[in-house]
CSV table of C-alpha atoms in Angstrom, one decimal:
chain,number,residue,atom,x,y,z
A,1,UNK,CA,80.7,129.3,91.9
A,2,UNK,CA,82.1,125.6,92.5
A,3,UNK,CA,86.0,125.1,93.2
A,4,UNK,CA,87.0,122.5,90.4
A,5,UNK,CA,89.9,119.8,91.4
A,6,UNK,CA,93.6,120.7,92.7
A,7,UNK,CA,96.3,117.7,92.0
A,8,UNK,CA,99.4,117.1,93.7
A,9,UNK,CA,102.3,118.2,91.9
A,10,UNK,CA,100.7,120.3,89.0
A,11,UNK,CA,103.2,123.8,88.6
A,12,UNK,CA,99.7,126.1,88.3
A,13,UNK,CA,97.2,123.9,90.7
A,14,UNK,CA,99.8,121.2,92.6
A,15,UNK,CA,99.2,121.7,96.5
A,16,UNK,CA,102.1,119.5,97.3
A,17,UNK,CA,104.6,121.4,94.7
A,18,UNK,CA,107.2,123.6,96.8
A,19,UNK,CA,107.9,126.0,94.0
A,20,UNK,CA,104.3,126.1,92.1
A,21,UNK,CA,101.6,128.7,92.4
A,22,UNK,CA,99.1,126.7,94.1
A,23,UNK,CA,95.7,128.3,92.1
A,24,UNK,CA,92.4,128.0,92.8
A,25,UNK,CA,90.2,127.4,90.2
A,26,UNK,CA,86.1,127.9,89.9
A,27,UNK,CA,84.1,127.4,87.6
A,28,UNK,CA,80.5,130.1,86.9
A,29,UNK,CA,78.3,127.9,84.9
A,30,UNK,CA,75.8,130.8,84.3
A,31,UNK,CA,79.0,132.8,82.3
A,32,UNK,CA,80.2,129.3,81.0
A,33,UNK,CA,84.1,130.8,82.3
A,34,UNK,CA,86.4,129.7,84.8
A,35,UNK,CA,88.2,131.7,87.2
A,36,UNK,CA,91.4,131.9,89.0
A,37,UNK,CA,92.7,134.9,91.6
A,38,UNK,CA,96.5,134.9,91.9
A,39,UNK,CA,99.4,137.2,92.7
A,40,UNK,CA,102.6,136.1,91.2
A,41,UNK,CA,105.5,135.9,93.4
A,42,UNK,CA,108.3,138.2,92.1
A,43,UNK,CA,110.7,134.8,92.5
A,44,UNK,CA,108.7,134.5,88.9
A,45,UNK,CA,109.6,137.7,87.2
A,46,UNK,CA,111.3,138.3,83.8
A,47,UNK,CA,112.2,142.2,83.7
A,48,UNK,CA,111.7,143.3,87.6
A,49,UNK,CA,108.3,143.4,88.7
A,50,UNK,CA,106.7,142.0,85.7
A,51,UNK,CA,105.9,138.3,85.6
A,52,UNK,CA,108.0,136.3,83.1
A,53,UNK,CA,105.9,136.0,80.2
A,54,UNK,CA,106.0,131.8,80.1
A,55,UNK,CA,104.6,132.2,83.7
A,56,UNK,CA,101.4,133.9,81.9
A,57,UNK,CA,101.3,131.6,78.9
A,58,UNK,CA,101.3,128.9,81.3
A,59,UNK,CA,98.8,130.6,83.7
A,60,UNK,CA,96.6,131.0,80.3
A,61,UNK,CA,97.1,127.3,79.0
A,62,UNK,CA,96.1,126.3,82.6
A,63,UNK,CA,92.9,128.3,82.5
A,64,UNK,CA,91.9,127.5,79.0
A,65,UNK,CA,92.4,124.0,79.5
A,66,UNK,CA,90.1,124.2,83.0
A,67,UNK,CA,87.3,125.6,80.7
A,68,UNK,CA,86.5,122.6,79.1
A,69,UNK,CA,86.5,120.9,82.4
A,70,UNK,CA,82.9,122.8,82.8
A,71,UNK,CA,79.6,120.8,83.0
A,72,UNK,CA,81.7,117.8,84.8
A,73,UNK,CA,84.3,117.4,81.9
A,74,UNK,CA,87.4,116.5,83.9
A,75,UNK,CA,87.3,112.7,83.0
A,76,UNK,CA,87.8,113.3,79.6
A,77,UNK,CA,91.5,114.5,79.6
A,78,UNK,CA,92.4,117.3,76.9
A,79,UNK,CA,95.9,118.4,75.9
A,80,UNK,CA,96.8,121.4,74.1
A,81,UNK,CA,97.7,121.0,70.7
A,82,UNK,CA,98.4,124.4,70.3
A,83,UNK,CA,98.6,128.1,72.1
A,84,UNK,CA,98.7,131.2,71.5
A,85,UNK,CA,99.1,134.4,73.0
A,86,UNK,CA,99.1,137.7,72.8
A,87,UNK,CA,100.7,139.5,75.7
A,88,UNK,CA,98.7,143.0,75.5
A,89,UNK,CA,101.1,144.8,78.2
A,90,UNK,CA,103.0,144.1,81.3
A,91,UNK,CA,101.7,141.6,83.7
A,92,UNK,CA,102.6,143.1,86.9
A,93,UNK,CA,104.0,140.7,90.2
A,94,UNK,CA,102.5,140.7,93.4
A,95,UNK,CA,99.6,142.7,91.9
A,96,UNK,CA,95.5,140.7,92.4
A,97,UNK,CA,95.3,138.6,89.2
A,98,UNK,CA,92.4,137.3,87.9
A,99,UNK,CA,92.5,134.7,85.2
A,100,UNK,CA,89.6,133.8,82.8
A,101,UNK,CA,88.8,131.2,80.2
A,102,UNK,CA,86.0,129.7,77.9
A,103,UNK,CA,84.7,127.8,75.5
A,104,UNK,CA,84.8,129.1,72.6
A,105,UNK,CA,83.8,125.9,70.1
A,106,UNK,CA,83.9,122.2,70.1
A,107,UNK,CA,83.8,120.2,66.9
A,108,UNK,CA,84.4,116.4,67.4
A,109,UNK,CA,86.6,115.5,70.1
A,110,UNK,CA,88.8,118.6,69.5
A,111,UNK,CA,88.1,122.5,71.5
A,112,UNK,CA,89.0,125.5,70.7
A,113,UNK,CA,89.2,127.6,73.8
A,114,UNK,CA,90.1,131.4,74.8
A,115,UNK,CA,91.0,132.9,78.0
A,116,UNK,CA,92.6,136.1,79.3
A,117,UNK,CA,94.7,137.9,82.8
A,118,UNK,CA,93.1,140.9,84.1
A,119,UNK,CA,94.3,143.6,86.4
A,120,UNK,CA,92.1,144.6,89.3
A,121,UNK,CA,90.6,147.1,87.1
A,122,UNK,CA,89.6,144.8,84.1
A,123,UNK,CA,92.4,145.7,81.6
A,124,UNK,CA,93.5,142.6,79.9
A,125,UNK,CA,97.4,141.9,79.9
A,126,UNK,CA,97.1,138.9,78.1
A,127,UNK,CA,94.9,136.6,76.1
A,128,UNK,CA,95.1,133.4,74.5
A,129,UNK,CA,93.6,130.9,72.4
A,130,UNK,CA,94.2,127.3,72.2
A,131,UNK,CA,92.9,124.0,70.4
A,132,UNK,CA,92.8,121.2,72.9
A,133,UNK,CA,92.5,117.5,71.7
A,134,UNK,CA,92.0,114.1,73.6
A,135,UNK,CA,95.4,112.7,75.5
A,136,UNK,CA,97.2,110.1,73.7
A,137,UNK,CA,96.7,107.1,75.7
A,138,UNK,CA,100.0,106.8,77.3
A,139,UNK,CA,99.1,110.3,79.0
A,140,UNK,CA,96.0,108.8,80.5
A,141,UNK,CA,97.9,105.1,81.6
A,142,UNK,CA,100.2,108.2,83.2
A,143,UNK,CA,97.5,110.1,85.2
A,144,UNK,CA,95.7,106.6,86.7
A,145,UNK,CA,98.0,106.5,89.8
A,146,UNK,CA,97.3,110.1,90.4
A,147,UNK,CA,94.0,110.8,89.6
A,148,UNK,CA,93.1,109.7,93.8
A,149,UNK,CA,94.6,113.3,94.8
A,150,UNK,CA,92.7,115.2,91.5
A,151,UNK,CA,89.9,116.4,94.0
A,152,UNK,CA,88.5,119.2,95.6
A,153,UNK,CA,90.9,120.4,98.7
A,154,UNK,CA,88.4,122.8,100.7
C-alpha cells in the first residue's frame, strides 16, 4: 500500500494540529479503496465511550474525499458538495478503527464516492456517500501557500 499526503493543520490528517487526529491514510490500488487505522480519543466522545457522531461524519468525508486522490489525483482538488451518512450503531472510543472509502462513479468533473468505519471485527458502524465537485477557485488561491507541507511524512 502507499501512504498518501499529510498537511499541516488538517483536523483528520494535520501533523502540526494540537487537537486533531493526526490519520494516516493509504491507498490499495489493486482494491481501488483507501484506508485509515485510528482510535478516537475519548476527549471526542458524544454519549461516554462512543465517538460523537460529527467526529465520524468527518472521519467519513475525510476518507471518501482521499478516494478520489487514487491513481495520483491529489492535484485536482475536490470538495464535497454533499454527505451522507448512515450511522449503523455505536462507534466505540479508544477501540482499533479502520476507515474505508471508494470510488464509486465519476461523471464529468463531479464523483460520487462511498466509504465506511469498521470495528476490528468487520462490522460497519457507519457508511457514507458523498458527491464531490472541483474547488471553486478561491479554495485553490487558498491552498497555494500550503500545498509545500501536503506531502508524505514517513
Amino acid at each position: 500500500m502507499r501512504k498518501q499526503p499529510n498537511s499541516r493543520m488538517c483536523f483528520l490528517c494535520g501533523l502540526q494540529n494540537p487537537v486533531g487526529l493526526k490519520l494516516a491514510f493509504y491507498e490499495d490500488p489493486e482494491a481501488g479503496q483507501v484506508r485509515a487505522e485510528c482510535s478516537v480519543p475519548d476527549q471526542f466522545q458524544g454519549y461516554p465511550g462512543i465517538v460523537h457522531g460529527g467526529i465520524v461524519a468527518a472521519i467519513l468525508d475525510e476518507i471518501a474525499g482521499r478516494a478520489v486522490m487514487l491513481d495520483g489525483g491529489d492535484e485536482d482538488l475536490m470538495a464535497t458538495l454533499r454527505l451522507t451518512v448512515r450511522y449503523r450503531r455505536p462507534t466505540p472510543t479508544e477501540t482499533p478503527l479502520t476507515a474505508v472509502g471508494w470510488v464509486e462513479q465519476t461523471s464529468g468533473r463531479r464523483a460520487r464516492v462511498a466509504g465506511e468505519i469498521r470495528l476490528p471485527d468487520g462490522t460497519v458502524t457507519a457508511e457514507c456517500e458523498c458527491l464531490l465537485v472541483p474547488v471553486p477557485d478561491e479554495f485553490q488561491k487558498r491552498w497555494e501557500p500550503e500545498k509545500p507541507y501536503w506531502k508524505v511524512y514517513e
